[in-house]
PDB file of C-alpha atoms in Angstrom:
ATOM      1  CA  MET A   1      -1.041  10.252  -6.041  1.00 65.00           C
ATOM      2  CA  ALA A   2      -3.514  12.377  -4.192  1.00 58.00           C
ATOM      3  CA  SER A   3      -5.273  12.991  -0.950  1.00 54.00           C
ATOM      4  CA  GLY A   4      -8.882  13.528  -0.015  1.00 48.00           C
ATOM      5  CA  SER A   5     -11.387  13.618   2.817  1.00 41.00           C
ATOM      6  CA  ALA A   6     -12.147  11.001   5.434  1.00 39.00           C
ATOM      7  CA  GLN A   7     -15.602  10.166   6.655  1.00 41.00           C
ATOM      8  CA  THR A   8     -16.014   9.575  10.367  1.00 39.00           C
ATOM      9  CA  GLY A   9     -19.644   8.836  10.989  1.00 38.00           C
ATOM     10  CA  SER A  10     -21.621  11.452   9.061  1.00 37.00           C
ATOM     11  CA  LYS A  11     -18.908  14.096   9.310  1.00 38.00           C
ATOM     12  CA  GLN A  12     -16.287  14.620   6.630  1.00 38.00           C
ATOM     13  CA  VAL A  13     -12.804  15.407   7.853  1.00 39.00           C
ATOM     14  CA  PRO A  14     -10.301  16.676   5.269  1.00 38.00           C
ATOM     15  CA  SER A  15      -7.124  14.638   4.971  1.00 41.00           C
ATOM     16  CA  SER A  16      -3.597  15.635   5.880  1.00 41.00           C
ATOM     17  CA  ASP A  17      -1.704  15.966   2.616  1.00 43.00           C
ATOM     18  CA  ILE A  18      -0.271  19.311   3.701  1.00 36.00           C
ATOM     19  CA  ALA A  19       2.516  21.041   1.848  1.00 35.00           C
ATOM     20  CA  SER A  20       4.783  21.390   4.878  1.00 36.00           C
ATOM     21  CA  ASN A  21       5.345  19.593   8.149  1.00 39.00           C
ATOM     22  CA  HIS A  22       5.060  22.860  10.035  1.00 37.00           C
ATOM     23  CA  ALA A  23       2.896  24.827   7.625  1.00 39.00           C
ATOM     24  CA  ASP A  24      -0.699  25.824   8.106  1.00 36.00           C
ATOM     25  CA  PRO A  25      -3.316  23.376   6.833  1.00 39.00           C
ATOM     26  CA  ALA A  26      -4.542  23.621   3.275  1.00 40.00           C
ATOM     27  CA  PRO A  27      -7.261  26.222   2.649  1.00 35.00           C
ATOM     28  CA  GLY A  28     -10.612  25.042   3.915  1.00 37.00           C
ATOM     29  CA  SER A  29      -9.080  22.249   6.003  1.00 40.00           C
ATOM     30  CA  THR A  30      -9.798  21.609   9.675  1.00 35.00           C
ATOM     31  CA  GLU A  31      -6.926  19.133   9.762  1.00 42.00           C
ATOM     32  CA  PRO A  32      -3.704  19.664  11.757  1.00 38.00           C
ATOM     33  CA  PRO A  33      -0.344  19.740   9.973  1.00 43.00           C
ATOM     34  CA  PRO A  34       1.310  16.316   9.540  1.00 45.00           C
ATOM     35  CA  LEU A  35       3.290  16.678  12.775  1.00 41.00           C
ATOM     36  CA  ALA A  36       0.275  17.318  14.957  1.00 38.00           C
ATOM     37  CA  ASN A  37       1.201  17.868  18.602  1.00 36.00           C
ATOM     38  CA  ALA A  38      -0.432  16.718  21.805  1.00 37.00           C
ATOM     39  CA  ALA A  39      -2.554  19.864  21.989  1.00 35.00           C
ATOM     40  CA  PHE A  40      -4.649  18.461  19.155  1.00 38.00           C
ATOM     41  CA  ALA A  41      -5.241  15.110  20.853  1.00 43.00           C
ATOM     42  CA  HIS A  42      -8.527  16.203  22.429  1.00 46.00           C
ATOM     43  CA  ARG A  43     -10.016  16.604  18.946  1.00 69.00           C
ATOM     44  CA  ALA A  44      -9.600  12.927  18.080  1.00 77.00           C
ATOM     45  CA  ALA A  45     -12.751  11.412  16.640  1.00 80.00           C
ATOM     46  CA  PRO A  46     -14.743   8.820  18.649  1.00 86.00           C
ATOM     47  CA  LEU A  47     -13.059   5.453  18.260  1.00 88.00           C
ATOM     48  CA  ALA A  48     -15.994   3.088  17.642  1.00 90.00           C
ATOM     49  CA  PRO A  49     -17.443   4.753  14.510  1.00 90.00           C
ATOM     50  CA  LEU A  50     -13.931   5.381  13.244  1.00 90.00           C
ATOM     51  CA  LEU A  51     -12.981   1.707  13.528  1.00 92.00           C
ATOM     52  CA  GLY A  52     -16.286   0.808  11.917  1.00 93.00           C
ATOM     53  CA  ALA A  53     -15.550   3.022   8.929  1.00 93.00           C
ATOM     54  CA  SER A  54     -12.048   1.564   8.637  1.00 92.00           C
ATOM     55  CA  ALA A  55     -13.456  -1.967   8.786  1.00 93.00           C
ATOM     56  CA  ILE A  56     -15.862  -1.109   5.982  1.00 94.00           C
ATOM     57  CA  ASP A  57     -12.952   0.213   3.900  1.00 94.00           C
ATOM     58  CA  LEU A  58     -10.962  -2.997   4.337  1.00 92.00           C
ATOM     59  CA  LEU A  59     -13.875  -5.417   3.969  1.00 94.00           C
ATOM     60  CA  LEU A  60     -15.068  -3.628   0.849  1.00 94.00           C
ATOM     61  CA  ALA A  61     -11.587  -3.886  -0.669  1.00 93.00           C
ATOM     62  CA  LEU A  62     -11.319  -7.597   0.217  1.00 91.00           C
ATOM     63  CA  ALA A  63     -14.806  -8.389  -1.092  1.00 95.00           C
ATOM     64  CA  LEU A  64     -14.078  -6.635  -4.380  1.00 94.00           C
ATOM     65  CA  LEU A  65     -10.717  -8.385  -4.615  1.00 91.00           C
ATOM     66  CA  ALA A  66     -12.249 -11.831  -4.082  1.00 91.00           C
ATOM     67  CA  GLY A  67     -15.152 -11.214  -6.438  1.00 94.00           C
ATOM     68  CA  LEU A  68     -13.023  -9.760  -9.218  1.00 93.00           C
ATOM     69  CA  SER A  69     -10.467 -12.563  -8.883  1.00 89.00           C
ATOM     70  CA  VAL A  70     -13.201 -15.160  -9.303  1.00 91.00           C
ATOM     71  CA  LEU A  71     -14.707 -13.302 -12.255  1.00 92.00           C
ATOM     72  CA  GLY A  72     -11.290 -12.932 -13.847  1.00 88.00           C
ATOM     73  CA  THR A  73     -10.565 -16.649 -13.494  1.00 86.00           C
ATOM     74  CA  LEU A  74     -13.983 -17.576 -14.899  1.00 87.00           C
ATOM     75  CA  GLY A  75     -13.511 -15.135 -17.755  1.00 85.00           C
ATOM     76  CA  TRP A  76     -10.118 -16.640 -18.549  1.00 81.00           C
ATOM     77  CA  GLY A  77     -11.593 -20.150 -18.585  1.00 80.00           C
ATOM     78  CA  PHE A  78     -14.460 -19.021 -20.812  1.00 81.00           C
ATOM     79  CA  ALA A  79     -12.035 -17.399 -23.257  1.00 81.00           C
ATOM     80  CA  GLN A  80      -9.904 -20.546 -23.379  1.00 77.00           C
ATOM     81  CA  GLY A  81     -13.035 -22.642 -23.886  1.00 75.00           C
ATOM     82  CA  LEU A  82     -13.895 -20.561 -26.941  1.00 78.00           C
ATOM     83  CA  ARG A  83     -10.451 -21.481 -28.260  1.00 74.00           C
ATOM     84  CA  GLY A  84     -11.322 -25.168 -27.942  1.00 72.00           C
ATOM     85  CA  LEU A  85      -9.286 -25.835 -24.791  1.00 70.00           C
ATOM     86  CA  ASP A  86     -10.647 -27.675 -21.777  1.00 68.00           C
ATOM     87  CA  GLY A  87      -9.591 -29.067 -18.401  1.00 63.00           C
ATOM     88  CA  ALA A  88      -6.033 -28.293 -17.365  1.00 67.00           C
ATOM     89  CA  GLN A  89      -5.390 -26.554 -20.675  1.00 64.00           C
ATOM     90  CA  ALA A  90      -7.989 -23.904 -19.856  1.00 66.00           C
ATOM     91  CA  ALA A  91      -6.635 -23.187 -16.368  1.00 72.00           C
ATOM     92  CA  PRO A  92      -4.660 -19.935 -16.117  1.00 74.00           C
ATOM     93  CA  GLY A  93      -0.900 -20.306 -15.799  1.00 74.00           C
ATOM     94  CA  LEU A  94       1.315 -18.389 -13.391  1.00 70.00           C
ATOM     95  CA  THR A  95       1.497 -15.220 -15.466  1.00 73.00           C
ATOM     96  CA  ALA A  96      -2.248 -15.179 -16.161  1.00 79.00           C
ATOM     97  CA  THR A  97      -3.043 -15.878 -12.504  1.00 77.00           C
ATOM     98  CA  MET A  98      -0.859 -13.036 -11.312  1.00 76.00           C
ATOM     99  CA  LEU A  99      -2.240 -10.643 -13.914  1.00 81.00           C
ATOM    100  CA  ILE A 100      -5.786 -11.489 -12.806  1.00 85.00           C
ATOM    101  CA  ALA A 101      -4.826 -10.983  -9.154  1.00 82.00           C
ATOM    102  CA  LEU A 102      -3.010  -7.701  -9.817  1.00 82.00           C
ATOM    103  CA  SER A 103      -5.857  -6.351 -11.941  1.00 88.00           C
ATOM    104  CA  ALA A 104      -8.424  -7.312  -9.289  1.00 90.00           C
ATOM    105  CA  THR A 105      -6.368  -5.673  -6.554  1.00 88.00           C
ATOM    106  CA  ALA A 106      -5.843  -2.508  -8.572  1.00 90.00           C
ATOM    107  CA  ILE A 107      -9.551  -2.127  -9.374  1.00 94.00           C
ATOM    108  CA  SER A 108     -10.487  -2.819  -5.742  1.00 94.00           C
ATOM    109  CA  ALA A 109      -8.062  -0.203  -4.409  1.00 93.00           C
ATOM    110  CA  LEU A 110      -9.175   2.416  -6.927  1.00 94.00           C
ATOM    111  CA  ALA A 111     -12.844   1.782  -6.151  1.00 95.00           C
ATOM    112  CA  VAL A 112     -12.340   2.101  -2.384  1.00 95.00           C
ATOM    113  CA  TYR A 113     -10.249   5.231  -2.863  1.00 95.00           C
ATOM    114  CA  TYR A 114     -12.758   6.852  -5.195  1.00 93.00           C
ATOM    115  CA  PHE A 115     -15.887   6.066  -3.182  1.00 94.00           C
ATOM    116  CA  ARG A 116     -14.461   6.262   0.350  1.00 93.00           C
ATOM    117  CA  ARG A 117     -11.598   8.825   0.501  1.00 92.00           C
ATOM    118  CA  ASN A 118     -11.107  10.532  -2.827  1.00 91.00           C
ATOM    119  CA  ALA A 119      -9.148  13.770  -3.177  1.00 88.00           C
ATOM    120  CA  ASN A 120     -10.105  17.335  -3.906  1.00 90.00           C
ATOM    121  CA  ALA A 121      -8.102  19.731  -6.066  1.00 92.00           C
ATOM    122  CA  VAL A 122      -6.636  21.660  -3.114  1.00 94.00           C
ATOM    123  CA  GLU A 123      -5.304  18.518  -1.487  1.00 92.00           C
ATOM    124  CA  ARG A 124      -3.885  17.161  -4.734  1.00 93.00           C
ATOM    125  CA  ALA A 125      -2.040  20.429  -5.321  1.00 95.00           C
ATOM    126  CA  ALA A 126      -0.685  20.476  -1.748  1.00 95.00           C
ATOM    127  CA  SER A 127       0.482  16.877  -2.081  1.00 95.00           C
ATOM    128  CA  TRP A 128       2.287  17.674  -5.318  1.00 95.00           C
ATOM    129  CA  ARG A 129       4.008  20.719  -3.818  1.00 96.00           C
ATOM    130  CA  ALA A 130       5.119  18.720  -0.786  1.00 96.00           C
ATOM    131  CA  LEU A 131       6.824  16.191  -3.054  1.00 96.00           C
ATOM    132  CA  TRP A 132       9.361  18.770  -4.206  1.00 96.00           C
ATOM    133  CA  ARG A 133      10.796  19.614  -0.806  1.00 96.00           C
ATOM    134  CA  PRO A 134      14.379  18.315  -0.387  1.00 96.00           C
ATOM    135  CA  SER A 135      13.338  16.385   2.722  1.00 96.00           C
ATOM    136  CA  SER A 136      10.765  14.456   0.683  1.00 97.00           C
ATOM    137  CA  TRP A 137      13.439  13.231  -1.714  1.00 97.00           C
ATOM    138  CA  GLY A 138      15.601  12.333   1.263  1.00 96.00           C
ATOM    139  CA  TRP A 139      12.869   9.989   2.506  1.00 97.00           C
ATOM    140  CA  ILE A 140      12.438   8.567  -1.005  1.00 97.00           C
ATOM    141  CA  ALA A 141      16.156   7.785  -1.250  1.00 97.00           C
ATOM    142  CA  ILE A 142      16.729   6.482   2.268  1.00 97.00           C
ATOM    143  CA  ALA A 143      13.585   4.434   2.980  1.00 97.00           C
ATOM    144  CA  PRO A 144      14.137   1.694   0.327  1.00 97.00           C
ATOM    145  CA  ILE A 145      17.744   1.167   1.401  1.00 96.00           C
ATOM    146  CA  VAL A 146      16.789   0.930   5.079  1.00 96.00           C
ATOM    147  CA  LEU A 147      13.870  -1.412   4.381  1.00 96.00           C
ATOM    148  CA  VAL A 148      15.789  -3.782   2.109  1.00 94.00           C
ATOM    149  CA  THR A 149      18.688  -3.901   4.573  1.00 95.00           C
ATOM    150  CA  CYS A 150      16.412  -4.579   7.553  1.00 95.00           C
ATOM    151  CA  SER A 151      14.373  -7.166   5.642  1.00 93.00           C
ATOM    152  CA  THR A 152      17.509  -8.980   4.505  1.00 92.00           C
ATOM    153  CA  LEU A 153      18.904  -9.097   8.043  1.00 95.00           C
ATOM    154  CA  ILE A 154      15.610 -10.265   9.571  1.00 94.00           C
ATOM    155  CA  ILE A 155      15.134 -13.010   6.992  1.00 91.00           C
ATOM    156  CA  ALA A 156      18.767 -14.129   7.241  1.00 92.00           C
ATOM    157  CA  ALA A 157      18.463 -14.403  11.029  1.00 93.00           C
ATOM    158  CA  ALA A 158      15.271 -16.452  10.667  1.00 91.00           C
ATOM    159  CA  GLN A 159      16.845 -18.754   8.092  1.00 89.00           C
ATOM    160  CA  ALA A 160      19.793 -19.293  10.414  1.00 91.00           C
ATOM    161  CA  GLN A 161      17.268 -20.679  12.910  1.00 89.00           C
ATOM    162  CA  GLY A 162      15.951 -23.101  10.297  1.00 88.00           C
ATOM    163  CA  LEU A 163      12.695 -21.243   9.603  1.00 87.00           C
ATOM    164  CA  ASP A 164      10.988 -21.301   6.205  1.00 83.00           C
ATOM    165  CA  VAL A 165      10.669 -17.628   5.304  1.00 84.00           C
ATOM    166  CA  THR A 166       9.975 -17.973   1.592  1.00 80.00           C
ATOM    167  CA  PRO A 167       7.955 -14.895   0.588  1.00 79.00           C
ATOM    168  CA  THR A 168       5.010 -15.522  -1.702  1.00 72.00           C
ATOM    169  CA  ASN A 169       6.341 -13.095  -4.303  1.00 72.00           C
ATOM    170  CA  GLN A 170       9.430 -15.281  -4.732  1.00 71.00           C
ATOM    171  CA  ILE A 171       7.357 -17.681  -6.826  1.00 68.00           C
ATOM    172  CA  LEU A 172       7.255 -14.933  -9.442  1.00 67.00           C
ATOM    173  CA  GLY A 173      10.959 -15.396 -10.220  1.00 66.00           C
ATOM    174  CA  PRO A 174      10.478 -17.501 -13.399  1.00 70.00           C
ATOM    175  CA  ALA A 175       7.694 -15.241 -14.695  1.00 69.00           C
ATOM    176  CA  ILE A 176       9.753 -12.101 -14.022  1.00 71.00           C
ATOM    177  CA  ARG A 177      12.766 -13.527 -15.852  1.00 73.00           C
ATOM    178  CA  ALA A 178      10.563 -14.607 -18.779  1.00 75.00           C
ATOM    179  CA  GLN A 179       8.903 -11.183 -19.162  1.00 75.00           C
ATOM    180  CA  PRO A 180      11.039  -8.677 -17.252  1.00 79.00           C
ATOM    181  CA  ALA A 181       9.593  -5.499 -18.758  1.00 82.00           C
ATOM    182  CA  LEU A 182       6.014  -6.538 -17.966  1.00 80.00           C
ATOM    183  CA  TRP A 183       6.722  -7.560 -14.395  1.00 81.00           C
ATOM    184  CA  LEU A 184       8.976  -4.622 -13.612  1.00 84.00           C
ATOM    185  CA  THR A 185       6.177  -2.333 -14.757  1.00 87.00           C
ATOM    186  CA  PHE A 186       3.695  -4.041 -12.456  1.00 85.00           C
ATOM    187  CA  ALA A 187       6.011  -4.493  -9.467  1.00 86.00           C
ATOM    188  CA  VAL A 188       7.714  -1.104  -9.565  1.00 91.00           C
ATOM    189  CA  LEU A 189       5.142   1.293 -11.009  1.00 92.00           C
ATOM    190  CA  ILE A 190       1.625  -0.130 -10.743  1.00 90.00           C
ATOM    191  CA  ALA A 191       1.504  -2.249  -7.568  1.00 91.00           C
ATOM    192  CA  PRO A 192       2.949   0.483  -5.296  1.00 95.00           C
ATOM    193  CA  ALA A 193       0.389   2.955  -6.647  1.00 95.00           C
ATOM    194  CA  TYR A 194      -2.721   0.991  -5.732  1.00 93.00           C
ATOM    195  CA  GLU A 195      -1.206  -0.300  -2.487  1.00 95.00           C
ATOM    196  CA  GLU A 196      -0.413   3.230  -1.327  1.00 97.00           C
ATOM    197  CA  LEU A 197      -3.918   4.389  -2.247  1.00 95.00           C
ATOM    198  CA  LEU A 198      -5.509   1.598  -0.219  1.00 95.00           C
ATOM    199  CA  PHE A 199      -3.222   1.131   2.766  1.00 96.00           C
ATOM    200  CA  ARG A 200      -1.794   4.595   3.316  1.00 97.00           C
ATOM    201  CA  ARG A 201      -4.320   6.947   1.714  1.00 96.00           C
ATOM    202  CA  VAL A 202      -7.521   5.177   2.758  1.00 96.00           C
ATOM    203  CA  LEU A 203      -6.755   2.990   5.802  1.00 95.00           C
ATOM    204  CA  PHE A 204      -3.983   4.991   7.481  1.00 97.00           C
ATOM    205  CA  GLY A 205      -5.251   8.333   6.203  1.00 95.00           C
ATOM    206  CA  ARG A 206      -8.717   7.911   7.688  1.00 94.00           C
ATOM    207  CA  LEU A 207      -7.389   7.457  11.225  1.00 95.00           C
ATOM    208  CA  TRP A 208      -4.692  10.114  10.773  1.00 94.00           C
ATOM    209  CA  ALA A 209      -7.274  12.638   9.612  1.00 92.00           C
ATOM    210  CA  ALA A 210      -9.393  11.773  12.655  1.00 93.00           C
ATOM    211  CA  GLY A 211      -6.549  12.534  15.070  1.00 93.00           C
ATOM    212  CA  ARG A 212      -5.404   8.933  15.662  1.00 94.00           C
ATOM    213  CA  PRO A 213      -2.313   8.545  13.475  1.00 95.00           C
ATOM    214  CA  TRP A 214      -0.541   5.933  15.604  1.00 95.00           C
ATOM    215  CA  LEU A 215      -3.548   3.646  15.645  1.00 95.00           C
ATOM    216  CA  GLY A 216      -3.811   4.128  11.898  1.00 95.00           C
ATOM    217  CA  LEU A 217      -0.135   3.296  11.447  1.00 97.00           C
ATOM    218  CA  VAL A 218      -0.471   0.031  13.379  1.00 97.00           C
ATOM    219  CA  LEU A 219      -3.741  -1.164  11.837  1.00 96.00           C
ATOM    220  CA  SER A 220      -2.889  -0.257   8.246  1.00 96.00           C
ATOM    221  CA  SER A 221       0.569  -1.842   8.539  1.00 97.00           C
ATOM    222  CA  VAL A 222      -0.837  -5.105   9.928  1.00 96.00           C
ATOM    223  CA  ALA A 223      -3.426  -5.172   7.128  1.00 94.00           C
ATOM    224  CA  PHE A 224      -0.616  -4.536   4.627  1.00 95.00           C
ATOM    225  CA  ALA A 225       1.284  -7.546   5.997  1.00 93.00           C
ATOM    226  CA  LEU A 226      -1.716  -9.908   6.042  1.00 90.00           C
ATOM    227  CA  VAL A 227      -2.699  -9.073   2.467  1.00 87.00           C
ATOM    228  CA  HIS A 228       0.850  -9.739   1.241  1.00 87.00           C
ATOM    229  CA  GLU A 229       1.109 -13.025   3.153  1.00 84.00           C
ATOM    230  CA  PRO A 230      -2.488 -14.262   3.653  1.00 80.00           C
ATOM    231  CA  PRO A 231      -2.709 -16.714   6.577  1.00 75.00           C
ATOM    232  CA  GLY A 232      -2.533 -20.257   5.223  1.00 64.00           C
ATOM    233  CA  LEU A 233      -2.347 -19.143   1.595  1.00 63.00           C
ATOM    234  CA  GLY A 234       1.187 -17.782   1.256  1.00 58.00           C
ATOM    235  CA  ALA A 235       4.407 -19.613   0.441  1.00 55.00           C
ATOM    236  CA  GLY A 236       5.821 -19.337   3.973  1.00 58.00           C
ATOM    237  CA  ARG A 237       5.179 -22.043   6.545  1.00 63.00           C
ATOM    238  CA  GLY A 238       5.091 -22.259  10.335  1.00 72.00           C
ATOM    239  CA  ALA A 239       6.823 -19.611  12.394  1.00 81.00           C
ATOM    240  CA  GLY A 240       8.417 -18.276   9.225  1.00 83.00           C
ATOM    241  CA  VAL A 241       5.092 -16.648   8.367  1.00 88.00           C
ATOM    242  CA  LEU A 242       5.365 -14.573  11.551  1.00 91.00           C
ATOM    243  CA  VAL A 243       8.749 -13.350  10.354  1.00 92.00           C
ATOM    244  CA  LEU A 244       7.303 -12.378   6.982  1.00 92.00           C
ATOM    245  CA  TRP A 245       4.440 -10.556   8.697  1.00 93.00           C
ATOM    246  CA  THR A 246       7.017  -8.672  10.772  1.00 94.00           C
ATOM    247  CA  VAL A 247       8.892  -7.643   7.620  1.00 95.00           C
ATOM    248  CA  TYR A 248       5.765  -6.439   5.824  1.00 96.00           C
ATOM    249  CA  THR A 249       4.426  -4.693   8.914  1.00 97.00           C
ATOM    250  CA  LEU A 250       7.724  -2.822   9.177  1.00 97.00           C
ATOM    251  CA  MET A 251       7.416  -1.802   5.531  1.00 97.00           C
ATOM    252  CA  GLY A 252       3.868  -0.571   6.005  1.00 97.00           C
ATOM    253  CA  ALA A 253       4.847   1.375   9.118  1.00 98.00           C
ATOM    254  CA  VAL A 254       7.756   3.098   7.357  1.00 98.00           C
ATOM    255  CA  PHE A 255       5.600   4.069   4.388  1.00 98.00           C
ATOM    256  CA  ALA A 256       2.905   5.437   6.714  1.00 98.00           C
ATOM    257  CA  TRP A 257       5.518   7.328   8.739  1.00 97.00           C
ATOM    258  CA  ILE A 258       7.064   9.057   5.728  1.00 97.00           C
ATOM    259  CA  TYR A 259       3.591   9.840   4.384  1.00 97.00           C
ATOM    260  CA  ARG A 260       2.836  11.656   7.622  1.00 96.00           C
ATOM    261  CA  ARG A 261       6.231  13.353   7.807  1.00 95.00           C
ATOM    262  CA  SER A 262       6.192  14.548   4.207  1.00 96.00           C
ATOM    263  CA  GLY A 263       2.495  15.332   3.808  1.00 94.00           C
ATOM    264  CA  SER A 264       2.472  13.808   0.318  1.00 97.00           C
ATOM    265  CA  LEU A 265       1.361  10.370  -0.831  1.00 97.00           C
ATOM    266  CA  TRP A 266       3.832  10.688  -3.690  1.00 97.00           C
ATOM    267  CA  VAL A 267       6.654  10.170  -1.182  1.00 98.00           C
ATOM    268  CA  PRO A 268       5.681   6.681   0.092  1.00 98.00           C
ATOM    269  CA  TYR A 269       4.673   5.731  -3.453  1.00 98.00           C
ATOM    270  CA  LEU A 270       8.132   6.503  -4.833  1.00 98.00           C
ATOM    271  CA  ALA A 271       9.833   4.953  -1.794  1.00 98.00           C
ATOM    272  CA  HIS A 272       7.653   1.852  -2.242  1.00 97.00           C
ATOM    273  CA  ALA A 273       8.567   1.723  -5.937  1.00 97.00           C
ATOM    274  CA  GLY A 274      12.264   1.943  -5.040  1.00 96.00           C
ATOM    275  CA  ASN A 275      11.890  -0.829  -2.472  1.00 96.00           C
ATOM    276  CA  ASN A 276      10.156  -3.093  -4.989  1.00 93.00           C
ATOM    277  CA  LEU A 277      12.842  -2.398  -7.585  1.00 92.00           C
ATOM    278  CA  LEU A 278      15.606  -3.379  -5.158  1.00 92.00           C
ATOM    279  CA  ALA A 279      13.668  -6.502  -4.184  1.00 87.00           C
ATOM    280  CA  THR A 280      12.963  -7.496  -7.819  1.00 84.00           C
ATOM    281  CA  LEU A 281      16.482  -7.145  -9.181  1.00 83.00           C
ATOM    282  CA  PRO A 282      17.769 -10.308  -7.401  1.00 79.00           C
ATOM    283  CA  LEU A 283      14.863 -12.281  -8.879  1.00 73.00           C
ATOM    284  CA  LEU A 284      15.891 -11.107 -12.343  1.00 75.00           C
ATOM    285  CA  ALA A 285      19.489 -12.107 -11.725  1.00 71.00           C
ATOM    286  CA  ALA A 286      18.718 -15.517 -10.183  1.00 65.00           C
ATOM    287  CA  GLY A 287      18.734 -18.657 -12.216  1.00 56.00           C
TER     288      GLY A 287
END
């Protein structure tokens, strides 16, 4: 995990992966420490170009995701056609579909990170040092437990009201049980990495670096929720989708918060990995 520089208009603003919550910024940085106070508020970047840059980040990621997903599906069909299969036989199954989707998402996130907010060596080193503070490991340990507990309580309350709150990732249960090592690797190690790069590093980080961290927290967390449960495309139905969006928005907000508090993207990545592990274990045990 790393940090980098945000572009607001034509000006580059270094990011906020600082080694300490109360330390001076990294050498060469004009960025405040992660816990910037109100005295810095007057330096916030103009909102319109900042929102425009954030919109470009998200739209670029979504366009790449859609295009790569289509190409992956076509490539799969072509490969099956070469094997002499056709029709339903050539269509990708659940595992192939999810692998195509995960690969497309990973490539999209890496491309947006690299071309829009990639890291320099100073920021990467500061992020790595910040990981080893005791407080960072406290966030890593506590955040998954809090998130899983809150999510379980929210979903249970919604189910008690008769709402359908089936998360889309629940359909992966049979595939996870059939190939646990493969899916644990993707769910626990790989997916959190590219999601943190896109949602926290790029989307939240751009607004944080521009002096608008709370706006960044809200917008990046809502985007995080909508990508996990796309409107009309997820497994949830009716008002239950709103509950799922609430759960994912809470997750995104917590990951953004601990990123800002710790000054290291490694911290939300590891917390995210822990959350996914706790969420995946019941799927392995079910059935």
